[in-house]
Coordinates of C-alpha atoms in Angstrom, one line a residue:
Chain V
M12 CA -43.0 -6.0 -28.3
K13 CA -45.9 -4.7 -26.2
P14 CA -45.5 -1.0 -25.3
A15 CA -46.3 -1.9 -21.7
R16 CA -43.1 -4.0 -21.5
L17 CA -41.0 -1.1 -22.9
L18 CA -42.6 1.2 -20.4
T19 CA -41.8 -1.3 -17.6
L20 CA -38.1 -1.3 -18.7
L21 CA -38.1 2.4 -19.0
L22 CA -39.5 3.1 -15.6
R23 CA -37.1 0.6 -14.0
S24 CA -34.1 2.4 -15.6
L25 CA -35.6 5.8 -14.7
S26 CA -36.1 4.7 -11.1
R27 CA -32.5 3.5 -10.8
G28 CA -31.0 6.8 -12.0
S29 CA -33.7 9.2 -10.8
R30 CA -31.7 10.6 -7.9
V31 CA -28.7 11.5 -10.1
F32 CA -30.9 12.9 -12.9
A33 CA -33.0 15.0 -10.5
A34 CA -30.0 16.3 -8.7
V35 CA -28.3 17.5 -11.9
A36 CA -31.5 19.0 -13.2
A37 CA -32.1 20.8 -9.9
I38 CA -28.5 22.1 -9.8
L39 CA -28.6 23.4 -13.3
A40 CA -32.0 25.0 -12.8
A41 CA -30.7 26.7 -9.7
F42 CA -27.7 27.9 -11.7
Q43 CA -30.0 29.6 -14.1
V44 CA -31.8 31.3 -11.3
L45 CA -28.5 32.3 -9.8
L46 CA -27.4 33.9 -13.2
V47 CA -30.6 35.9 -13.2
L48 CA -29.8 37.0 -9.7
I49 CA -26.3 38.1 -10.6
A50 CA -27.5 39.8 -13.8
S51 CA -30.1 41.6 -11.7
T52 CA -27.5 42.8 -9.3
F53 CA -25.4 44.1 -12.2
Q54 CA -28.4 45.8 -13.6
T55 CA -29.5 47.5 -10.4
T56 CA -25.9 48.7 -9.7
R57 CA -25.4 49.7 -13.3
S58 CA -22.3 47.5 -13.5
F59 CA -22.7 46.3 -17.1
D60 CA -21.2 49.5 -18.5
L61 CA -18.2 49.1 -16.1
L62 CA -17.9 45.5 -17.2
T63 CA -17.7 46.5 -20.9
A64 CA -15.1 49.1 -20.1
L65 CA -13.0 46.6 -18.3
V66 CA -12.7 44.3 -21.3
P67 CA -9.6 45.4 -23.3
L68 CA -10.3 46.4 -26.9
G69 CA -8.0 43.6 -28.2
V70 CA -9.9 41.0 -26.2
Q71 CA -13.2 42.3 -27.5
Q72 CA -12.0 42.0 -31.1
S73 CA -10.5 38.6 -30.6
L74 CA -13.7 37.2 -29.0
G75 CA -15.9 38.8 -31.6
P76 CA -19.0 40.9 -31.2
G77 CA -20.7 38.2 -29.2
A78 CA -18.3 38.5 -26.3
L79 CA -19.7 41.9 -25.3
M80 CA -23.2 40.3 -25.3
L81 CA -22.3 39.0 -21.8
A82 CA -22.1 42.5 -20.6
S83 CA -25.9 42.9 -20.8
F84 CA -28.7 41.6 -18.7
A85 CA -30.1 39.4 -21.4
G86 CA -26.6 38.1 -22.4
M87 CA -25.7 37.2 -18.9
V88 CA -29.0 35.4 -18.3
T89 CA -28.5 33.3 -21.5
F90 CA -24.8 32.5 -20.7
G91 CA -26.1 29.6 -18.6
Y92 CA -27.0 27.7 -21.7
F93 CA -23.5 27.7 -23.2
H94 CA -21.2 27.9 -20.2
P95 CA -18.7 25.0 -20.7
I96 CA -19.5 23.3 -17.4
V97 CA -23.2 23.5 -17.9
V98 CA -22.9 22.1 -21.4
L99 CA -20.6 19.3 -20.3
A100 CA -22.9 18.5 -17.3
V101 CA -26.0 18.1 -19.6
I102 CA -24.0 16.0 -22.0
Q103 CA -22.8 13.7 -19.2
V104 CA -26.4 13.2 -17.9
G105 CA -27.3 12.0 -21.4
V106 CA -24.2 9.8 -21.7
Y107 CA -24.8 8.3 -18.3
A108 CA -28.4 7.4 -19.1
A109 CA -27.4 6.0 -22.5
T110 CA -24.6 3.7 -21.3
E111 CA -26.9 1.6 -19.1
P112 CA -26.8 -1.4 -21.4
A113 CA -23.1 -1.8 -20.8
G114 CA -23.7 -1.8 -17.1
E115 CA -26.4 -4.4 -17.6
V116 CA -23.9 -6.6 -19.4
E117 CA -21.4 -6.0 -16.6
W118 CA -23.9 -6.9 -13.9
G119 CA -25.5 -9.8 -15.7
L120 CA -28.9 -8.1 -15.6
F121 CA -29.7 -9.2 -19.2
D122 CA -29.8 -12.7 -17.9
L123 CA -33.1 -11.6 -16.2
E124 CA -34.5 -9.2 -18.8
L125 CA -33.5 -10.9 -22.1
A126 CA -34.2 -14.4 -20.9
R127 CA -37.8 -13.2 -21.2
P128 CA -39.5 -12.4 -24.6
I129 CA -37.9 -8.9 -24.8
P130 CA -36.4 -8.0 -28.2
R131 CA -32.9 -6.6 -28.0
R132 CA -33.9 -3.5 -29.9
A133 CA -36.3 -2.8 -27.0
I134 CA -33.3 -2.4 -24.7
V135 CA -31.6 0.1 -27.1
M136 CA -34.9 1.9 -27.6
R137 CA -35.4 2.1 -23.8
S138 CA -32.0 3.6 -23.3
L139 CA -32.4 6.0 -26.2
V140 CA -35.7 7.2 -24.9
L141 CA -34.3 7.5 -21.4
A142 CA -31.3 9.5 -22.5
L143 CA -33.3 11.8 -24.7
G144 CA -35.9 12.2 -22.0
V145 CA -33.7 12.9 -19.1
T146 CA -31.6 15.5 -21.1
G147 CA -34.9 17.0 -22.2
A148 CA -36.1 17.2 -18.7
T149 CA -32.8 18.7 -17.6
V150 CA -32.9 21.4 -20.2
G151 CA -36.5 21.9 -19.5
A152 CA -35.7 22.5 -15.8
M153 CA -33.1 25.0 -16.9
V154 CA -35.6 26.9 -19.0
A155 CA -38.0 26.8 -16.1
G156 CA -35.3 28.1 -13.9
T157 CA -34.6 31.0 -16.3
W158 CA -38.3 31.8 -16.5
A159 CA -38.8 31.6 -12.8
G160 CA -35.8 33.8 -12.1
L161 CA -36.9 36.4 -14.6
T162 CA -40.4 36.4 -13.3
L163 CA -39.4 36.6 -9.6
I164 CA -36.1 38.4 -9.6
A165 CA -35.5 40.5 -12.7
P166 CA -35.6 44.3 -11.9
A167 CA -38.0 46.6 -13.6
G168 CA -36.4 48.0 -16.8
A169 CA -34.1 45.1 -17.4
V170 CA -34.3 43.8 -21.0
W171 CA -35.2 40.2 -20.9
P172 CA -33.7 37.8 -23.5
A173 CA -36.0 37.1 -26.4
P174 CA -37.9 33.9 -25.7
L175 CA -37.0 32.5 -29.2
R176 CA -33.3 33.0 -28.5
V177 CA -33.6 31.2 -25.2
L178 CA -35.5 28.3 -26.9
N179 CA -32.9 28.2 -29.6
L180 CA -30.1 27.9 -27.1
A181 CA -32.0 25.2 -25.2
A182 CA -32.6 23.4 -28.5
H183 CA -28.9 23.5 -29.4
L184 CA -27.9 22.3 -25.9
L185 CA -30.5 19.6 -26.1
M186 CA -29.5 18.4 -29.6
L187 CA -25.8 18.5 -28.7
S188 CA -26.4 16.4 -25.6
W189 CA -28.5 14.0 -27.7
A190 CA -25.6 13.5 -30.1
F191 CA -23.3 12.6 -27.3
A192 CA -26.0 10.4 -25.7
A193 CA -26.3 8.6 -29.0
A194 CA -22.5 8.2 -29.0
G195 CA -22.7 6.8 -25.4
L196 CA -25.4 4.4 -26.6
A197 CA -23.2 3.2 -29.5
A198 CA -20.3 2.8 -27.1
A199 CA -22.4 0.8 -24.7
A200 CA -23.5 -1.4 -27.6
F201 CA -19.8 -2.5 -27.9
A202 CA -18.6 -2.3 -24.3
R203 CA -18.9 -5.0 -21.6
R204 CA -18.5 -2.4 -18.7
R205 CA -20.3 0.8 -18.2
G206 CA -17.1 2.5 -17.1
E207 CA -15.5 1.7 -20.5
A208 CA -18.4 3.2 -22.4
F209 CA -19.1 6.2 -20.1
G210 CA -15.4 7.0 -19.6
G211 CA -14.6 6.7 -23.3
V212 CA -17.3 9.1 -24.3
A213 CA -16.6 11.5 -21.5
V214 CA -12.9 11.7 -22.5
A215 CA -14.0 12.1 -26.2
T216 CA -16.4 14.9 -25.2
V217 CA -13.6 16.9 -23.5
L218 CA -11.2 16.3 -26.4
L219 CA -13.8 17.4 -28.9
Y220 CA -14.6 20.5 -26.9
L221 CA -10.9 21.3 -26.8
L222 CA -10.7 20.6 -30.6
N223 CA -13.4 23.1 -31.2
F224 CA -11.8 25.7 -28.9
V225 CA -8.4 25.3 -30.6
A226 CA -10.0 25.4 -34.1
D227 CA -11.9 28.6 -33.1
T228 CA -8.8 30.3 -31.8
W229 CA -5.9 29.0 -33.9
T230 CA -6.2 29.6 -37.6
P231 CA -4.1 26.6 -38.8
A232 CA -6.5 24.3 -37.0
A233 CA -9.6 26.0 -38.3
R234 CA -10.3 23.3 -40.9
L235 CA -10.8 20.8 -38.1
R236 CA -13.7 22.8 -36.8
P237 CA -16.5 20.8 -38.5
Y238 CA -15.3 17.5 -36.9
S239 CA -16.3 18.6 -33.5
P240 CA -20.0 18.5 -32.6
F241 CA -19.4 21.6 -30.4
H242 CA -18.9 23.5 -33.6
Y243 CA -22.6 23.2 -34.2
Y244 CA -23.5 24.9 -31.0
P245 CA -21.9 28.4 -31.3
G246 CA -23.4 29.8 -28.1
F247 CA -22.7 33.4 -28.7
G248 CA -24.0 33.2 -32.3
V249 CA -27.2 31.5 -31.2
A250 CA -27.7 34.0 -28.4
N251 CA -27.3 37.0 -30.7
G252 CA -29.2 35.5 -33.6
T253 CA -26.3 35.1 -36.1
A254 CA -25.9 31.3 -36.1
P255 CA -27.4 29.1 -38.8
V256 CA -29.8 27.5 -36.4
A257 CA -31.5 25.1 -38.7
H258 CA -28.3 23.9 -40.3
D259 CA -26.6 23.3 -37.0
L260 CA -29.6 21.5 -35.4
G261 CA -29.9 19.4 -38.6
V262 CA -26.3 18.3 -38.4
L263 CA -26.6 17.4 -34.7
A264 CA -29.9 15.6 -35.4
A265 CA -28.3 13.6 -38.2
L266 CA -25.3 12.7 -36.1
T267 CA -27.7 11.5 -33.3
C268 CA -29.6 9.3 -35.7
A269 CA -26.5 7.9 -37.3
L270 CA -25.0 7.0 -33.9
A271 CA -28.3 5.5 -32.6
L272 CA -28.5 3.3 -35.7
V273 CA -24.9 2.1 -35.0
A274 CA -26.1 1.2 -31.5
F275 CA -29.2 -0.7 -32.8
W276 CA -27.0 -2.5 -35.4
R277 CA -24.3 -3.5 -33.0
F278 CA -26.4 -4.5 -30.0
E279 CA -28.5 -6.9 -32.2
R280 CA -25.3 -8.8 -33.1
R281 CA -23.3 -8.9 -29.9
D282 CA -22.8 -11.5 -27.2
L283 CA -24.3 -10.4 -23.9
Chain W
M7 CA -42.5 -37.9 -26.9
A8 CA -41.3 -35.0 -29.0
S9 CA -38.1 -33.2 -28.3
I10 CA -38.7 -29.8 -26.9
I11 CA -35.0 -28.7 -26.6
R12 CA -32.7 -29.5 -29.5
A13 CA -29.1 -28.6 -30.1
D14 CA -27.5 -29.5 -33.4
G15 CA -23.8 -29.1 -33.7
L16 CA -23.8 -26.1 -31.4
T17 CA -20.4 -24.6 -31.2
K18 CA -19.2 -21.4 -29.5
D19 CA -15.7 -19.9 -29.8
Y20 CA -14.5 -17.1 -27.5
G21 CA -11.7 -15.8 -29.5
R22 CA -9.3 -18.7 -29.9
I23 CA -10.9 -20.6 -27.1
R24 CA -13.6 -23.1 -27.9
G25 CA -16.3 -22.9 -25.2
L26 CA -18.6 -25.4 -26.7
D27 CA -17.8 -28.0 -29.4
S28 CA -20.4 -29.4 -31.7
L29 CA -23.0 -30.1 -29.0
T30 CA -25.9 -32.3 -30.3
L31 CA -28.5 -33.0 -27.7
E32 CA -32.3 -33.5 -27.4
V33 CA -34.5 -33.1 -24.3
Q34 CA -37.9 -34.7 -24.5
E35 CA -41.0 -33.0 -23.5
G36 CA -41.8 -33.5 -19.8
E37 CA -38.3 -34.8 -19.1
V38 CA -36.1 -33.6 -16.3
M39 CA -32.6 -33.6 -17.5
G40 CA -29.5 -32.9 -15.5
F41 CA -26.7 -31.2 -17.3
L42 CA -23.5 -32.1 -15.7
G43 CA -19.9 -31.1 -16.0
P44 CA -17.0 -29.6 -14.2
N45 CA -16.5 -25.8 -13.9
G46 CA -15.8 -24.2 -17.3
S47 CA -17.0 -27.3 -19.2
G48 CA -19.5 -25.3 -21.2
K49 CA -22.8 -25.8 -19.3
T50 CA -23.5 -22.1 -18.9
T51 CA -22.4 -21.4 -22.5
T52 CA -24.9 -23.9 -23.7
I53 CA -27.7 -22.4 -21.6
R54 CA -26.9 -18.9 -22.7
L55 CA -26.9 -20.0 -26.3
L56 CA -30.4 -21.5 -25.8
L57 CA -31.5 -18.1 -24.5
D58 CA -29.9 -16.2 -27.4
L59 CA -27.8 -14.2 -24.9
I60 CA -24.7 -15.3 -26.9
R61 CA -24.6 -16.3 -30.5
P62 CA -23.3 -19.6 -31.8
T63 CA -20.1 -19.8 -33.9
R64 CA -21.7 -22.8 -35.7
G65 CA -24.7 -25.0 -35.3
S66 CA -28.2 -24.3 -34.1
A67 CA -30.6 -24.9 -31.3
A68 CA -34.3 -24.8 -30.9
I69 CA -36.8 -24.7 -28.1
G70 CA -40.3 -25.9 -28.8
G71 CA -39.5 -26.0 -32.5
F72 CA -38.4 -22.3 -32.5
D73 CA -34.9 -21.6 -33.6
C74 CA -33.1 -20.0 -30.6
R75 CA -31.4 -17.5 -32.9
R76 CA -33.9 -16.6 -35.6
Q77 CA -37.1 -17.1 -33.6
S78 CA -35.6 -16.2 -30.3
L79 CA -38.6 -14.3 -29.0
Q80 CA -41.0 -17.2 -29.6
A81 CA -38.5 -19.6 -28.0
R82 CA -38.0 -17.4 -24.9
R83 CA -41.8 -17.2 -24.5
L84 CA -41.6 -20.8 -23.4
I85 CA -38.8 -20.5 -20.9
G86 CA -38.4 -19.8 -17.3
Y87 CA -34.8 -19.2 -16.4
L88 CA -32.7 -19.2 -13.3
P89 CA -29.2 -17.9 -13.9
G90 CA -26.3 -19.4 -12.2
E91 CA -24.9 -16.1 -11.0
M92 CA -28.1 -14.5 -10.0
P93 CA -28.2 -10.8 -10.8
V94 CA -30.5 -8.6 -8.7
Y95 CA -31.6 -5.1 -8.5
P96 CA -30.3 -4.3 -5.0
E97 CA -32.7 -1.5 -4.5
L98 CA -35.8 -3.5 -5.2
S99 CA -37.8 -5.4 -2.6
G100 CA -38.5 -9.0 -3.1
S101 CA -42.1 -8.4 -4.1
A102 CA -41.1 -5.6 -6.5
Y103 CA -38.5 -7.9 -8.0
L104 CA -41.0 -10.6 -8.7
S105 CA -43.6 -8.1 -9.9
Y106 CA -41.0 -6.5 -12.3
L107 CA -40.0 -9.8 -13.8
G108 CA -43.6 -10.9 -14.0
R109 CA -44.4 -7.9 -16.1
L110 CA -41.6 -8.7 -18.5
G111 CA -42.7 -12.3 -19.0
A112 CA -44.9 -13.8 -21.8
E113 CA -47.6 -14.8 -19.4
A114 CA -48.7 -13.0 -16.2
P115 CA -47.8 -15.3 -13.3
E116 CA -50.8 -17.0 -11.7
P117 CA -51.2 -15.7 -8.2
D118 CA -51.9 -19.2 -6.9
A119 CA -48.7 -20.5 -8.4
V120 CA -46.7 -17.6 -7.0
Q121 CA -48.3 -18.1 -3.5
G122 CA -47.7 -21.8 -3.7
L123 CA -44.0 -21.3 -4.5
L124 CA -43.5 -18.7 -1.9
R125 CA -45.0 -21.0 0.7
R126 CA -43.0 -23.9 -0.3
F127 CA -39.7 -21.9 -0.2
D128 CA -40.7 -20.3 3.0
I129 CA -40.7 -16.7 1.8
G130 CA -42.9 -14.7 3.9
P131 CA -44.3 -11.1 3.7
A132 CA -41.4 -9.8 5.8
E133 CA -38.8 -11.2 3.4
L134 CA -40.8 -9.9 0.4
K135 CA -40.7 -6.4 1.8
R136 CA -36.9 -6.3 2.4
R137 CA -34.6 -4.9 -0.2
L138 CA -32.6 -7.5 -2.2
R139 CA -29.4 -6.0 -1.0
D140 CA -30.3 -7.0 2.5
L141 CA -31.2 -10.6 1.7
S142 CA -28.9 -13.6 2.1
H143 CA -27.6 -15.4 -0.9
G144 CA -29.9 -18.3 -0.2
M145 CA -33.0 -16.1 0.0
K146 CA -32.1 -14.4 -3.3
R147 CA -31.7 -17.8 -4.8
K148 CA -35.1 -18.8 -3.6
L149 CA -36.6 -15.7 -5.1
G150 CA -34.8 -16.6 -8.3
I151 CA -36.4 -20.1 -8.3
V152 CA -39.8 -18.5 -7.8
S153 CA -39.3 -16.0 -10.6
A154 CA -38.2 -18.8 -12.9
L155 CA -41.2 -21.0 -12.2
M156 CA -44.0 -18.6 -11.3
A157 CA -45.4 -18.3 -14.8
R158 CA -45.5 -22.1 -15.1
P159 CA -43.2 -22.2 -18.1
K160 CA -43.1 -25.0 -20.7
V161 CA -39.3 -25.2 -20.3
A162 CA -37.5 -24.4 -17.1
I163 CA -33.8 -23.8 -17.5
L164 CA -32.1 -23.8 -14.1
D165 CA -28.4 -23.1 -13.7
E166 CA -27.2 -24.5 -10.4
P167 CA -30.6 -24.1 -8.8
T168 CA -29.7 -25.3 -5.3
S169 CA -26.4 -23.5 -4.9
G170 CA -26.6 -21.7 -1.5
L171 CA -29.8 -23.4 -0.4
D172 CA -30.0 -25.1 3.0
P173 CA -31.0 -28.8 3.2
L174 CA -34.7 -28.0 3.9
M175 CA -34.9 -25.8 0.8
I176 CA -33.1 -28.4 -1.3
E177 CA -35.8 -30.7 -0.3
A178 CA -38.4 -28.1 -1.2
F179 CA -36.8 -27.8 -4.6
A180 CA -36.8 -31.5 -5.1
E181 CA -40.6 -31.6 -4.2
T182 CA -41.1 -28.8 -6.7
L183 CA -39.4 -30.7 -9.4
A184 CA -41.4 -33.8 -8.5
D185 CA -44.6 -31.8 -8.8
L186 CA -43.6 -30.5 -12.2
K187 CA -42.8 -34.0 -13.3
R188 CA -46.2 -35.2 -12.1
E189 CA -48.0 -32.4 -13.9
G190 CA -46.0 -33.2 -17.0
R191 CA -46.3 -29.8 -18.7
T192 CA -42.8 -28.4 -17.8
T193 CA -39.6 -29.8 -19.2
V194 CA -36.7 -29.1 -16.9
F195 CA -33.1 -28.7 -18.0
L196 CA -30.9 -28.1 -15.0
S197 CA -27.2 -27.9 -14.5
S198 CA -25.7 -28.9 -11.2
H199 CA -22.6 -30.0 -9.4
V200 CA -24.6 -31.8 -6.8
L201 CA -24.8 -35.3 -8.3
S202 CA -26.8 -36.8 -5.5
E203 CA -29.5 -34.2 -6.1
V204 CA -29.5 -34.8 -9.9
E205 CA -29.7 -38.5 -9.2
A206 CA -32.7 -38.0 -7.0
T207 CA -34.6 -35.6 -9.2
C208 CA -33.7 -36.2 -12.9
D209 CA -34.9 -38.7 -15.5
S210 CA -31.7 -38.4 -17.5
V211 CA -28.3 -36.7 -17.6
A212 CA -26.1 -35.2 -20.2
V213 CA -22.4 -34.9 -19.3
I214 CA -20.2 -32.3 -20.8
R215 CA -16.5 -31.9 -20.5
D216 CA -14.2 -29.4 -22.1
G217 CA -17.1 -28.2 -24.3
R218 CA -17.9 -31.7 -25.6
L219 CA -20.8 -33.9 -24.8
V220 CA -19.4 -37.1 -23.4
A221 CA -22.6 -39.0 -22.5
V222 CA -26.4 -38.7 -22.5
E223 CA -28.2 -41.4 -20.6
T224 CA -31.3 -42.0 -18.6
L225 CA -30.8 -42.6 -14.9
A226 CA -32.5 -46.0 -15.3
A227 CA -30.0 -47.0 -18.0
I228 CA -27.1 -45.8 -15.9
H229 CA -28.2 -47.8 -12.9
G230 CA -28.9 -50.8 -15.1
A231 CA -25.5 -50.7 -16.7
L232 CA -23.4 -50.0 -13.7
P233 CA -22.3 -52.9 -11.6
R234 CA -23.2 -53.2 -7.9
R235 CA -20.7 -53.6 -5.2
V236 CA -21.5 -56.8 -3.3
T237 CA -19.7 -57.5 0.0
V238 CA -20.1 -61.1 1.2
H239 CA -19.2 -61.5 4.9
F240 CA -18.4 -65.0 6.3
S241 CA -18.8 -66.2 9.9
G242 CA -16.0 -68.7 9.9
A243 CA -12.5 -68.7 8.6
G244 CA -11.5 -70.8 5.5
D245 CA -10.1 -70.5 2.0
R246 CA -13.1 -70.0 -0.3
S247 CA -12.7 -69.4 -4.0
V248 CA -14.9 -66.8 -5.6
P249 CA -17.2 -68.5 -8.2
D250 CA -16.2 -67.9 -11.7
L251 CA -19.3 -66.3 -13.1
P252 CA -19.7 -63.8 -16.0
G253 CA -20.1 -60.2 -14.8
I254 CA -18.3 -60.6 -11.6
R255 CA -15.0 -58.8 -10.8
V256 CA -13.2 -59.4 -7.6
V257 CA -12.2 -56.2 -5.9
S258 CA -10.7 -57.8 -2.8
R259 CA -10.9 -61.2 -1.1
D260 CA -9.9 -62.6 2.2
A261 CA -11.0 -65.3 4.7
A262 CA -13.7 -63.0 6.2
R263 CA -15.2 -61.4 3.2
W264 CA -15.3 -60.9 -0.5
V265 CA -15.7 -57.5 -2.2
L266 CA -17.1 -58.0 -5.7
E267 CA -18.4 -55.8 -8.5
V268 CA -21.4 -57.6 -10.0
A269 CA -22.9 -56.6 -13.3
G270 CA -26.3 -58.1 -14.2
P271 CA -28.5 -60.2 -12.0
L272 CA -27.4 -61.3 -8.5
G273 CA -29.2 -64.7 -8.6
P274 CA -26.3 -66.8 -9.9
L275 CA -24.0 -65.4 -7.2
L276 CA -26.5 -66.1 -4.5
E277 CA -27.0 -69.6 -5.7
R278 CA -23.2 -70.2 -5.5
V279 CA -22.8 -68.9 -2.0
Q280 CA -25.6 -71.2 -0.7
G281 CA -24.1 -73.6 1.7
L282 CA -21.2 -71.3 2.6
P283 CA -21.2 -69.8 6.2
V284 CA -22.4 -66.3 5.0
S285 CA -23.1 -63.9 7.9
D286 CA -24.2 -60.9 5.8
I287 CA -24.4 -59.7 2.3
D288 CA -24.2 -56.0 1.6
V289 CA -25.3 -54.7 -1.8
Q290 CA -24.5 -51.2 -2.8
R291 CA -25.8 -49.6 -6.0
F292 CA -23.2 -47.4 -7.8
S293 CA -24.1 -43.8 -7.7
L294 CA -24.3 -41.2 -10.4
E295 CA -21.1 -39.8 -8.9
D296 CA -19.3 -43.1 -9.6
Y297 CA -20.6 -43.0 -13.2
V298 CA -19.5 -39.5 -13.8
L299 CA -16.1 -40.0 -12.2
R300 CA -15.6 -43.1 -14.3
L301 CA -16.6 -41.2 -17.4
Y302 CA -14.0 -38.5 -16.6
A303 CA -11.4 -41.1 -15.9
D304 CA -12.1 -42.9 -19.2
R305 CA -11.8 -39.8 -21.2
S306 CA -8.8 -38.3 -19.5

C-alpha cells in the first residue's frame, strides 16, 4: 500500500467530517478560555474563599481533598479537562471519526474504494489515524485555549496551574478518548450501519461513566471500578498530582491497542 | 485465448439463504460477456465476490490468474468497476470525484483516455464543476462509466452500466464497448437487464437464475441454434399443405399464410414453395430475449 493512497483516503475522510471536528474543537477551546475568564473573575473578586466556605464540611469530606481544588484559580482552570460534558464530547468526536467504516458499508462507498487495489487494513488504519488525530487536535485546541486564556486574561497574582499537570490532564483525556475511539472502530468493523456502531458505543460510554460514578460513591459497587475506562482518568487526582499517571495511561493505551487489533482482525474477515 | 476471469464452484450463503450456488464460469481474454439474470438471481453477488467485497462460502475465483481472495490486491489492480447502485460522495464535484478515484487506482488514468470518455459521454466542464448531489442519476452513471474505464483496465466489470442513460448515451456506451473490443486489451463482464443491448454488444452470455448458472453460450451459437420465424404470405386462396421437412414446426396455418419456425438452413423450404403463389416471405431471427425467456420457461 502506497502511503500516498492512505493519505488520499485520510484527507477524504477528514474533509467529510472537517466541519464537525472543527466546530467541536472550537467550542471546547472556547470553553477553556471561558473557564479562565470565570476563574479570573473569582480571583479578582476574592470569591474563592467564599466558595470554599459555602461547601459543607460533609460534602468536602465525601468528595475528598480534590473537591476543594476547584475553589482555586488553578483548579477551576483545569476543571475543563475533566468536566463530564467535555470528556464525553471529546470521546464522541473520536467515536464519530472511528465509526466511518460502518457508514461506508451502509452507503456502499467501499464499492468504489475497495474495488481498487486498497487493502482492507488501510481502511482501518485510515480511520484509526483519523480518530486519533482529530481527538489529538481537539485536545490540542483545548490546551491552546487554556494557554491563550491564561496569557491574555489571567489577573496578576493568580497562581497558574502547573504546565505538567495540564499536560497530564490532556494526556489522560486524550488516551481515554482514544480507548473509546478504538471501541468505535471495533464496533464499526462489525456493524453495517454507522448509527449502530456510533449509537452502541455512545450508550456504552454513558453506562461506563455511570458505572464509574456509582463505583466511586457506593462502596458495595467499588469492586466494579476497574471495569470502567473512566476509572483510569481520575480528574481530581491527576489535577492535584496524586493519581498513578503512568499506570492509568498504560491501561488506557493497552485497551486502545487491544480494541484496534479487534477492529483490524474483524474487518479483514467480514463481508462488506 | 486464455481465460482471464474464472470462477470455480463459487458459492455464497447469506445465513440460510444461498445467494450463489456452485458457479463455474470462464471469461476469455478480450471477450465481452453479458451476465444475465432476473433481480436477485446472484449477478451482483458474483461481481462482489470477484472484487473480494464479500467472501465465498465455498469455491474460488480468479482474475488474471490471481485468486480473488488470497491475491485480491493483484486481482483488483486489473479491474475497472462500475457498481450497480452507484455510491457517490455528494459533496464532491465531478472532477474531484474522478480525481479521487484516479488516485486510488493502480495506474494513473491517461489524460487522453479520460478526455476521450468525457467527450463521448458528453460531460462538459460545467458538469464536472457541479457537485454530485446536484447531478441527475444519468449524469452520475456516466461519471461512473468514465471512472471505471479511465485507467484502461484489463478487466472491466460493469453492473447494469446503462441503467438511467438516455438512448444517445446508450449508443455512446455501445460505441465504447466496440472500441474496447477492437483494441482487444480489455475484457468486459457486464450484467444487464437490457437484453437487446447485450445482444448488440456482447460476444457471449452467461445466464444465472436462483444463484445457479443455467447457460453459457456465444451469441453466434445462440443465433445458430435458435429457429427463425418464417411467415409465408400467399396471394391467392387455396388449401396448401406445409411441406414435411426436418426442422420445421408449424406455428399457424391458413389459406393466406403460414407461420413456421425453421431450424437450420432455409433452402429446402424455399425450394418447396417454388411454384406456389407466394406474395412475400418474412424471416425473423429469434432474439436473445426469446432465448432467455425460453431458458427460464424450460427451467421453471
